[in-house]
């Protein structure tokens, strides 16, 4: 039974489908993260709502990436070994593009791990590691664009450009908000 599962197109479709779903989920998570970073209470939507959605989308993304990896490794059409999902070096099939996917996964795991132990690390340490989440999206995007079998298809390009537009818009809003904040002034301490 398992051999018929690994030799048919089902795993290939699951790998492709989870790749597209991952792009959508990572885009939404990154955009929400950028838009909620540094927000204070007092808006129309309570701060915890988009932050919780950001966290839940991130967890969903981790689940999807594990499924994406599992289906890619289980599929016998292309030789991808389980350890190649953990190390960005040594792949025999599309080593550069697979390495980018592995790097994105490794960064996701690192950000998720430090978020899980956030109460045990300093806020500065957590924030520095969490900023690596900004690198996950473009690395994963490049992985999909370079390795995805659907990447040249018009629908996939439309989805990719839409996700890129969402990320760039969220980044522009984030930068504009940051520039609009009043500069903090240092108050001289009495001697």
N, CA, C and O of each residue as an XYZ file, in Angstrom:
764
protein
N       0.828     -1.196      0.000
C       0.000      0.000      0.000
C       0.869      1.256      0.000
O       0.620      2.180     -0.774
N       1.900      1.297      0.873
C       2.734      2.491      0.955
C       3.493      2.724     -0.341
O       3.659      3.869     -0.761
N       3.959      1.648     -0.986
C       4.711      1.837     -2.226
C       3.830      2.425     -3.320
O       4.306      3.229     -4.123
N       2.561      2.044     -3.369
C       1.679      2.635     -4.378
C       1.419      4.110     -4.073
O       1.199      4.902     -4.989
N       1.445      4.478     -2.803
C       1.257      5.882     -2.421
C       2.463      6.714     -2.843
O       2.310      7.846     -3.303
N       3.665      6.154     -2.685
C       4.876      6.922     -2.996
C       5.190      6.947     -4.482
O       6.028      7.739     -4.914
N       4.548      6.110     -5.270
C       4.843      6.070     -6.702
C       3.812      6.802     -7.546
O       4.056      7.036     -8.730
N       2.697      7.162     -6.994
C       1.660      7.860     -7.759
C       1.811      9.354     -7.654
O       2.738      9.846     -7.010
N       0.910     10.083     -8.281
C       1.008     11.554     -8.286
C       0.493     12.225     -7.015
O       0.652     13.437     -6.867
N      -0.123     11.474     -6.087
C      -0.717     12.092     -4.909
C       0.299     12.906     -4.104
O       0.028     14.052     -3.746
N       1.452     12.328     -3.820
C       2.455     13.046     -3.030
C       2.973     14.270     -3.771
O       3.253     15.299     -3.156
N       3.098     14.163     -5.066
C       3.549     15.302     -5.859
C       2.537     16.440     -5.761
O       2.910     17.602     -5.599
N       1.255     16.096     -5.860
C       0.210     17.118     -5.725
C       0.201     17.709     -4.313
O       0.022     18.915     -4.146
N       0.393     16.864     -3.299
C       0.428     17.367     -1.922
C       1.628     18.283     -1.696
O       1.509     19.305     -1.020
N       2.761     17.928     -2.249
C       3.951     18.769     -2.108
C       3.721     20.122     -2.769
O       4.041     21.161     -2.191
N       3.173     20.112     -3.968
C       2.887     21.363     -4.671
C       1.830     22.171     -3.931
O       1.979     23.381     -3.757
N       0.773     21.514     -3.500
C      -0.312     22.214     -2.804
C       0.123     22.824     -1.490
O      -0.247     23.954     -1.170
N       0.911     22.078     -0.723
C       1.380     22.636      0.547
C       2.361     23.774      0.309
O       2.448     24.694      1.122
N       3.106     23.723     -0.801
C       4.009     24.832     -1.135
C       3.243     26.120     -1.384
O       3.626     27.181     -0.892
N       2.169     26.028     -2.142
C       1.343     27.213     -2.423
C       0.655     27.693     -1.145
O       0.622     28.889     -0.859
N       0.108     26.750     -0.383
C      -0.547     27.116      0.879
C       0.451     27.775      1.826
O       0.109     28.730      2.523
N       1.680     27.271      1.856
C       2.723     27.861      2.695
C       3.012     29.299      2.296
O       3.162     30.168      3.155
N       3.090     29.549      1.008
C       3.337     30.915      0.556
C       2.243     31.851      1.059
O       2.534     32.951      1.528
N       1.001     31.426      0.965
C      -0.118     32.248      1.424
C      -0.083     32.452      2.932
O      -0.276     33.569      3.412
N       0.162     31.383      3.681
C       0.185     31.464      5.149
C       1.371     32.294      5.624
O       1.221     33.136      6.509
N       2.552     32.065      5.044
C       3.726     32.849      5.445
C       3.556     34.324      5.102
O       3.991     35.194      5.855
N       2.929     34.601      3.976
C       2.667     35.992      3.599
C       1.755     36.663      4.619
O       2.032     37.774      5.072
N       0.677     35.993      4.975
C      -0.260     36.559      5.955
C       0.408     36.728      7.312
O       0.216     37.751      7.970
N       1.187     35.747      7.737
C       1.862     35.818      9.029
C       2.875     36.957      9.064
O       2.931     37.717     10.031
N       3.674     37.071      8.009
C       4.675     38.139      7.953
C       4.004     39.512      7.923
O       4.418     40.425      8.637
N       2.977     39.655      7.102
C       2.280     40.945      7.008
C       1.674     41.326      8.358
O       1.811     42.468      8.797
N       1.012     40.384      9.015
C       0.436     40.684     10.335
C       1.520     41.001     11.349
O       1.356     41.902     12.171
N       2.627     40.272     11.299
C       3.735     40.558     12.206
C       4.278     41.960     12.016
O       4.545     42.670     12.986
N       4.441     42.359     10.756
C       4.958     43.706     10.485
C       3.964     44.779     10.913
O       4.355     45.818     11.446
N       2.678     44.526     10.679
C       1.667     45.540     10.986
C       1.370     45.653     12.478
O       0.919     46.704     12.935
N       1.611     44.597     13.241
C       1.313     44.649     14.675
C       2.537     44.934     15.525
O       2.397     45.208     16.717
N       3.725     44.881     14.958
C       4.937     45.118     15.740
C       4.920     46.529     16.308
O       4.730     47.506     15.582
N       5.118     46.616     17.590
C       5.191     47.918     18.243
C       3.862     48.618     18.450
O       3.831     49.751     18.930
N       2.761     47.963     18.096
C       1.443     48.591     18.290
C       1.103     48.663     19.764
O       1.475     47.792     20.551
N       0.402     49.698     20.115
C      -0.067     49.880     21.488
C      -1.581     49.737     21.503
O      -2.237     49.824     20.465
N      -2.116     49.522     22.673
C      -3.569     49.414     22.829
C      -4.233     50.737     22.462
O      -3.609     51.798     22.507
N      -5.499     50.652     22.101
C      -6.247     51.861     21.827
C      -6.789     51.952     20.420
O      -7.470     52.923     20.089
N      -6.512     50.980     19.588
C      -7.026     51.000     18.222
C      -8.428     50.416     18.167
O      -8.998     50.043     19.193
N      -8.975     50.341     16.971
C     -10.304     49.781     16.772
C     -10.298     48.282     17.094
O     -11.214     47.777     17.743
N      -9.274     47.588     16.639
C      -9.134     46.157     16.905
C      -8.136     45.997     18.048
O      -7.034     46.541     17.980
N      -8.499     45.265     19.089
C      -7.551     45.055     20.190
C      -6.246     44.429     19.679
O      -6.264     43.593     18.775
N      -5.138     44.832     20.254
C      -3.816     44.399     19.806
C      -3.680     42.879     19.830
O      -3.023     42.302     18.963
N      -4.293     42.228     20.814
C      -4.112     40.779     20.938
C      -4.727     40.001     19.773
O      -4.320     38.868     19.515
N      -5.692     40.579     19.068
C      -6.362     39.860     17.973
C      -5.400     39.612     16.813
O      -5.193     38.456     16.443
N      -4.800     40.660     16.220
C      -3.869     40.368     15.123
C      -2.610     39.634     15.590
O      -2.039     38.845     14.837
N      -2.176     39.888     16.826
C      -1.002     39.175     17.331
C      -1.292     37.690     17.493
O      -0.447     36.854     17.172
N      -2.473     37.356     17.987
C      -2.856     35.941     18.112
C      -2.999     35.298     16.739
O      -2.588     34.154     16.539
N      -3.576     36.025     15.803
C      -3.698     35.507     14.446
C      -2.317     35.284     13.840
O      -2.092     34.277     13.168
N      -1.395     36.207     14.070
C      -0.016     36.063     13.593
C       0.611     34.789     14.161
O       1.219     34.008     13.429
N       0.457     34.588     15.466
C       1.018     33.387     16.099
C       0.386     32.115     15.543
O       1.086     31.152     15.232
N      -0.941     32.117     15.419
C      -1.634     30.926     14.922
C      -1.273     30.624     13.470
O      -1.123     29.461     13.095
N      -1.136     31.656     12.662
C      -0.700     31.438     11.278
C       0.724     30.893     11.228
O       1.050     30.064     10.377
N       1.559     31.356     12.133
C       2.936     30.852     12.188
C       2.964     29.372     12.553
O       3.728     28.600     11.974
N       2.132     28.980     13.510
C       2.050     27.560     13.887
C       1.494     26.740     12.724
O       1.987     25.649     12.440
N       0.472     27.261     12.057
C      -0.068     26.590     10.872
C       1.015     26.443      9.805
O       1.122     25.399      9.160
N       1.814     27.487      9.623
C       2.916     27.428      8.665
C       3.913     26.342      9.010
O       4.403     25.641      8.124
N       4.220     26.195     10.296
C       5.130     25.112     10.703
C       4.537     23.748     10.381
O       5.240     22.863      9.894
N       3.262     23.578     10.649
C       2.613     22.309     10.322
C       2.621     22.038      8.832
O       2.881     20.916      8.399
N       2.337     23.065      8.048
C       2.347     22.906      6.593
C       3.739     22.596      6.059
O       3.889     21.785      5.145
N       4.755     23.237      6.622
C       6.109     22.983      6.129
C       6.553     21.567      6.476
O       7.267     20.935      5.696
N       6.141     21.064      7.631
C       6.467     19.670      7.974
C       5.777     18.718      6.993
O       6.382     17.749      6.536
N       4.517     18.996      6.675
C       3.805     18.178      5.686
C       4.454     18.306      4.310
O       4.594     17.312      3.597
N       4.844     19.506      3.938
C       5.513     19.767      2.660
C       6.806     18.945      2.562
O       7.080     18.317      1.540
N       7.580     18.963      3.624
C       8.837     18.212      3.647
C       8.562     16.713      3.613
O       9.199     15.976      2.859
N       7.616     16.268      4.427
C       7.314     14.838      4.494
C       6.864     14.294      3.138
O       7.279     13.206      2.739
N       6.030     15.036      2.441
C       5.566     14.555      1.133
C       6.691     14.585      0.109
O       6.773     13.700     -0.744
N       7.560     15.590      0.179
C       8.687     15.664     -0.758
C       9.670     14.523     -0.526
O      10.205     13.958     -1.480
N       9.906     14.184      0.734
C      10.829     13.092      1.060
C      10.212     11.735      0.722
O      10.904     10.850      0.218
N       8.928     11.569      0.993
C       8.270     10.285      0.742
C       8.073     10.008     -0.745
O       8.037      8.849     -1.158
N       7.946     11.055     -1.549
C       7.748     10.879     -2.988
C       9.013     10.279     -3.606
O      10.109     10.802     -3.404
N       8.869      9.212     -4.337
C      10.030      8.529     -4.912
C      10.414      9.064     -6.290
O      11.435      8.653     -6.843
N       9.627      9.959     -6.846
C       9.935     10.482     -8.169
C      11.242     11.272     -8.155
O      12.046     11.167     -9.080
N      11.447     12.055     -7.112
C      12.670     12.840     -6.945
C      13.354     12.350     -5.676
O      12.700     12.095     -4.665
N      14.671     12.223     -5.738
C      15.422     11.706     -4.593
C      15.796     12.838     -3.642
O      16.818     13.503     -3.809
N      14.937     13.040     -2.636
C      15.223     13.996     -1.563
C      15.212     13.200     -0.269
O      14.210     12.573      0.074
N      16.316     13.225      0.439
C      16.453     12.474      1.694
C      16.013     13.338      2.867
O      16.026     14.566      2.787
N      15.622     12.678      3.966
C      15.107     13.410      5.125
C      16.142     14.365      5.694
O      15.789     15.463      6.125
N      17.415     13.974      5.704
C      18.435     14.847      6.279
C      18.664     16.089      5.429
O      19.168     17.094      5.930
N      18.295     16.033      4.134
C      18.435     17.202      3.273
C      17.392     18.268      3.605
O      17.514     19.416      3.178
N      16.380     17.889      4.358
C      15.391     18.865      4.833
C      15.911     19.632      6.043
O      15.324     20.641      6.436
N      16.992     19.170      6.630
C      17.549     19.815      7.813
C      18.847     20.563      7.536
O      19.181     21.520      8.235
N      19.571     20.126      6.523
C      20.853     20.748      6.198
C      20.794     21.377      4.814
O      20.431     20.706      3.849
N      21.145     22.656      4.702
C      21.079     23.300      3.389
C      22.192     22.876      2.433
O      22.257     23.374      1.309
N      23.067     21.966      2.861
C      24.155     21.505      2.009
C      24.032     20.009      1.762
O      23.518     19.271      2.602
N      24.502     19.574      0.616
C      24.608     18.151      0.328
C      23.473     17.542     -0.465
O      23.457     16.328     -0.672
N      22.528     18.340     -0.912
C      21.423     17.793     -1.702
C      21.934     17.425     -3.093
O      22.831     18.073     -3.631
N      21.347     16.375     -3.663
C      21.720     15.977     -5.011
C      20.734     16.520     -6.038
O      21.104     16.729     -7.194
N      19.503     16.749     -5.642
C      18.480     17.286     -6.546
C      18.325     18.768     -6.292
O      17.998     19.173     -5.177
N      18.553     19.587     -7.306
C      18.402     21.043     -7.209
C      19.011     21.576     -5.906
O      18.301     22.157     -5.086
N      20.319     21.381     -5.711
C      20.923     21.689     -4.399
C      20.758     23.135     -3.943
O      20.545     23.382     -2.756
N      20.854     24.102     -4.867
C      20.724     25.495     -4.447
C      19.310     25.793     -3.967
O      19.120     26.339     -2.880
N      18.314     25.431     -4.784
C      16.923     25.743     -4.451
C      16.441     24.945     -3.254
O      15.711     25.465     -2.411
N      16.845     23.685     -3.175
C      16.480     22.877     -2.006
C      17.161     23.425     -0.751
O      16.575     23.436      0.331
N      18.392     23.874     -0.909
C      19.111     24.480      0.220
C      18.415     25.726      0.739
O      18.384     25.967      1.946
N      17.856     26.520     -0.170
C      17.108     27.701      0.271
C      15.877     27.293      1.073
O      15.572     27.899      2.100
N      15.169     26.265      0.604
C      14.001     25.782      1.342
C      14.390     25.281      2.724
O      13.699     25.542      3.709
N      15.495     24.565      2.784
C      15.986     24.053      4.068
C      16.382     25.188      4.995
O      16.085     25.149      6.189
N      17.049     26.196      4.455
C      17.436     27.351      5.266
C      16.206     28.070      5.814
O      16.180     28.458      6.982
N      15.190     28.247      4.975
C      13.951     28.878      5.440
C      13.318     28.056      6.563
O      12.856     28.615      7.557
N      13.297     26.732      6.406
C      12.743     25.852      7.442
C      13.548     25.967      8.736
O      12.970     26.089      9.816
N      14.863     25.929      8.635
C      15.711     26.031      9.828
C      15.462     27.342     10.564
O      15.389     27.360     11.792
N      15.331     28.436      9.823
C      15.056     29.732     10.452
C      13.675     29.741     11.105
O      13.502     30.294     12.191
N      12.686     29.125     10.437
C      11.341     29.034     11.029
C      11.388     28.308     12.362
O      10.777     28.745     13.337
N      12.113     27.202     12.402
C      12.213     26.416     13.630
C      12.909     27.229     14.725
O      12.482     27.205     15.879
N      13.960     27.937     14.373
C      14.682     28.755     15.352
C      13.780     29.849     15.924
O      13.752     30.062     17.136
N      13.046     30.538     15.055
C      12.141     31.603     15.518
C      11.035     31.004     16.389
O      10.687     31.566     17.427
N      10.486     29.868     15.964
C       9.420     29.220     16.744
C       9.941     28.762     18.105
O       9.262     28.917     19.120
N      11.142     28.200     18.122
C      11.721     27.720     19.384
C      11.928     28.871     20.362
O      11.559     28.769     21.532
N      12.514     29.961     19.888
C      12.745     31.082     20.805
C      11.432     31.723     21.232
O      11.342     32.273     22.330
N      10.418     31.659     20.381
C       9.102     32.175     20.793
C       8.477     31.277     21.847
O       7.789     31.755     22.749
N       8.714     29.974     21.734
C       8.173     29.029     22.721
C       8.824     29.212     24.089
O       8.190     28.977     25.118
N      10.084     29.631     24.099
C      10.781     29.830     25.380
C      10.978     31.325     25.669
O      11.911     31.713     26.373
N      10.114     32.131     25.132
C      10.247     33.590     25.244
C      10.383     34.060     26.693
O      11.132     34.997     26.968
N       9.683     33.434     27.604
C       9.746     33.863     29.008
C      11.101     33.544     29.638
O      11.414     34.048     30.717
N      11.896     32.724     28.984
C      13.200     32.326     29.545
C      14.379     33.055     28.910
O      15.521     32.875     29.332
N      14.109     33.870     27.907
C      15.185     34.624     27.266
C      14.885     36.118     27.419
O      13.751     36.522     27.674
N      15.918     36.904     27.257
C      15.706     38.351     27.377
C      14.857     38.842     26.215
O      14.827     38.235     25.144
N      14.178     39.939     26.445
C      13.343     40.523     25.385
C      14.202     40.909     24.190
O      13.788     40.736     23.043
N      15.399     41.432     24.452
C      16.301     41.812     23.367
C      16.757     40.586     22.589
O      16.775     40.606     21.359
N      17.123     39.520     23.291
C      17.557     38.289     22.620
C      16.443     37.689     21.779
O      16.658     37.283     20.637
N      15.233     37.637     22.366
C      14.096     37.110     21.616
C      13.846     37.954     20.369
O      13.635     37.415     19.282
N      13.869     39.280     20.527
C      13.587     40.174     19.406
C      14.607     40.004     18.289
O      14.240     39.983     17.114
N      15.873     39.884     18.642
C      16.918     39.710     17.623
C      16.715     38.425     16.833
O      16.848     38.417     15.609
N      16.397     37.353     17.521
C      16.155     36.084     16.811
C      14.863     36.170     16.015
O      14.792     35.670     14.892
N      13.841     36.800     16.585
C      12.550     36.906     15.913
C      12.667     37.705     14.607
O      11.913     37.457     13.666
N      13.588     38.643     14.543
C      13.804     39.411     13.317
C      14.250     38.520     12.160
O      14.106     38.899     10.998
N      14.792     37.338     12.468
C      15.147     36.390     11.406
C      13.917     35.944     10.631
O      14.030     35.465      9.503
N      12.736     36.101     11.234
C      11.494     35.785     10.540
C      11.329     36.608      9.277
O      10.694     36.161      8.321
N      11.902     37.819      9.263
C      11.856     38.638      8.052
C      12.609     37.954      6.908
O      12.258     38.141      5.742
N      13.620     37.179      7.222
C      14.408     36.499      6.183
C      13.703     35.248      5.661
O      13.949     34.830      4.530
N      12.834     34.650      6.467
C      12.173     33.401      6.062
C      11.375     33.599      4.782
O      11.467     32.788      3.860
N      10.598     34.666      4.721
C       9.699     34.843      3.579
C      10.444     34.959      2.248
O      10.133     34.206      1.325
N      11.415     35.871      2.108
C      12.070     35.959      0.795
C      12.867     34.704      0.432
O      12.972     34.358     -0.745
N      13.422     34.028      1.425
C      14.162     32.799      1.145
C      13.197     31.719      0.675
O      13.472     31.020     -0.301
N      12.063     31.578      1.367
C      11.057     30.591      0.970
C      10.458     30.956     -0.389
O      10.194     30.077     -1.210
N      10.248     32.240     -0.623
C       9.716     32.710     -1.905
C      10.666     32.322     -3.043
O      10.233     31.821     -4.080
N      11.959     32.560     -2.835
C      12.960     32.206     -3.849
C      12.998     30.689     -4.056
O      13.130     30.223     -5.187
N      12.883     29.921     -2.975
C      12.845     28.455     -3.070
C      11.693     28.018     -3.965
O      11.878     27.187     -4.854
N      10.522     28.563     -3.739
C       9.356     28.199     -4.536
C       9.472     28.655     -5.983
O       9.081     27.934     -6.901
N      10.010     29.855     -6.185
C      10.160     30.374     -7.541
C      11.186     29.576     -8.335
O      11.038     29.381     -9.541
N      12.229     29.116     -7.646
C      13.288     28.386     -8.341
C      13.049     26.903     -8.480
O      13.515     26.286     -9.437
N      12.328     26.321     -7.540
C      12.158     24.876     -7.522
C      10.728     24.444     -7.810
O      10.494     23.308     -8.224
N       9.787     25.328     -7.597
C       8.388     24.973     -7.785
C       8.064     24.650     -9.236
O       8.378     25.426    -10.138
N       7.440     23.511     -9.454
C       7.125     23.112    -10.827
C       6.022     23.978    -11.423
O       5.887     24.054    -12.644
N       5.236     24.626    -10.578
C       4.162     25.481    -11.073
C       4.589     26.938    -11.215
O       3.815     27.752    -11.720
N       5.788     27.284    -10.787
C       6.234     28.686    -10.770
C       6.049     29.408    -12.104
O       5.672     30.580    -12.089
N       6.291     28.783    -13.250
C       6.112     29.519    -14.509
C       4.649     29.665    -14.961
O       4.360     30.416    -15.893
N       3.744     28.958    -14.310
C       2.335     29.011    -14.708
C       1.740     30.388    -14.381
O       2.077     30.981    -13.356
N       0.864     30.892    -15.246
C       0.270     32.225    -15.001
C      -0.420     32.340    -13.640
O      -0.275     33.365    -12.973
N      -1.163     31.324    -13.213
C      -1.851     31.411    -11.924
C      -0.845     31.493    -10.784
O      -1.067     32.215     -9.812
N       0.270     30.752    -10.895
C       1.281     30.768     -9.833
C       2.003     32.112     -9.798
O       2.329     32.622     -8.727
N       2.247     32.671    -10.961
C       2.869     33.999    -10.999
C       1.950     35.047    -10.385
O       2.404     35.948     -9.680
N       0.659     34.922    -10.658
C      -0.316     35.860    -10.091
C      -0.339     35.748     -8.565
O      -0.338     36.759     -7.862
N      -0.360     34.517     -8.063
C      -0.328     34.305     -6.610
C       0.970     34.877     -6.035
O       0.943     35.576     -5.022
N       2.097     34.586     -6.669
C       3.386     35.084     -6.193
C       3.458     36.599     -6.183
O       3.924     37.196     -5.212
N       2.996     37.226     -7.266
C       3.004     38.691     -7.320
C       2.048     39.292     -6.303
O       2.335     40.338     -5.722
N       0.909     38.636     -6.085
C      -0.027     39.108     -5.066
C       0.593     39.053     -3.679
O       0.465     39.995     -2.898
N       1.262     37.953     -3.376
C       1.922     37.811     -2.064
C       3.048     38.827     -1.918
O       3.207     39.435     -0.859
N       3.823     39.011     -2.973
C       4.886     40.014     -2.942
C       4.306     41.406     -2.701
O       4.873     42.190     -1.940
N       3.193     41.713     -3.338
C       2.542     43.017     -3.154
C       2.077     43.213     -1.719
O       2.232     44.297     -1.157
N       1.506     42.167     -1.119
C       1.042     42.248      0.275
C       2.224     42.518      1.202
O       2.134     43.367      2.089
N       3.321     41.807      1.005
C       4.500     41.982      1.859
C       5.087     43.385      1.688
O       5.431     44.039      2.673
N       5.199     43.838      0.457
C       5.753     45.178      0.225
C       4.852     46.268      0.805
O       5.348     47.251      1.355
N       3.534     46.101      0.687
C       2.601     47.071      1.266
C       2.711     47.091      2.793
O       2.747     48.161      3.400
N       2.765     45.911      3.410
C       2.910     45.845      4.871
C       4.225     46.467      5.307
O       4.280     47.145      6.333
N       5.279     46.244      4.543
C       6.574     46.836      4.860
C       6.519     48.356      4.741
O       7.072     49.065      5.583
N       5.860     48.857      3.710
C       5.728     50.306      3.539
C       4.951     50.924      4.698
O       5.326     51.984      5.198
N       3.881     50.276      5.126
C       3.097     50.770      6.268
C       3.960     50.756      7.529
O       3.946     51.709      8.308
N       4.701     49.685      7.722
C       5.572     49.563      8.908
C       6.608     50.681      8.930
O       6.818     51.318      9.962
N       7.251     50.917      7.799
C       8.273     51.966      7.715
C       7.639     53.340      7.932
O       8.202     54.169      8.648
N       6.488     53.592      7.330
C       5.809     54.884      7.487
C       5.418     55.120      8.939
O       5.573     56.228      9.453
N       4.911     54.084      9.602
C       4.545     54.227     11.026
C       5.778     54.532     11.864
O       5.738     55.366     12.768
N       6.856     53.856     11.559
C       8.077     54.053     12.340
C       8.609     55.470     12.168
O       9.077     56.082     13.128
N       8.539     55.993     10.941
C       9.024     57.348     10.681
C       8.093     58.394     11.261
O       8.530     59.503     11.568
N       6.814     58.066     11.419
C       5.848     59.032     11.954
C       5.929     59.158     13.467
O       5.442     60.137     14.031
N       6.535     58.187     14.130
C       6.662     58.272     15.588
C       7.558     59.436     15.965
O       8.565     59.697     15.306
N       7.186     60.135     17.028
C       8.074     61.215     17.474
C       9.394     60.630     17.974
O       9.434     59.580     18.615
N      10.440     61.328     17.664
C      11.770     60.864     18.088
C      11.865     60.947     19.608
O      11.383     61.895     20.228
N      12.485     59.952     20.179
C      12.692     59.985     21.632
C      13.828     60.956     21.931
O      14.867     60.945     21.271
N      13.613     61.777     22.918
C      14.661     62.720     23.304
C      15.301     62.219     24.578
O      14.636     61.721     25.486
N      16.578     62.362     24.617
C      17.316     61.975     25.803
C      17.304     63.151     26.781
O      17.575     64.296     26.420
N      16.991     62.833     27.991
C      16.967     63.847     29.034
C      18.248     63.713     29.823
O      18.602     62.636     30.302
N      18.931     64.833     29.946
C      20.193     64.813     30.682
C      19.910     64.578     32.162
O      19.024     65.200     32.747
N      20.663     63.692     32.739
C      20.525     63.381     34.157
C      21.283     64.435     34.953
O      22.373     64.844     34.552
N      20.720     64.883     36.079
C      21.448     65.875     36.896
C      22.721     65.252     37.469
O      22.776     64.055     37.753
N      23.716     66.079     37.625
C      24.999     65.565     38.142
C      25.089     65.699     39.617
O      26.098     65.317     40.210
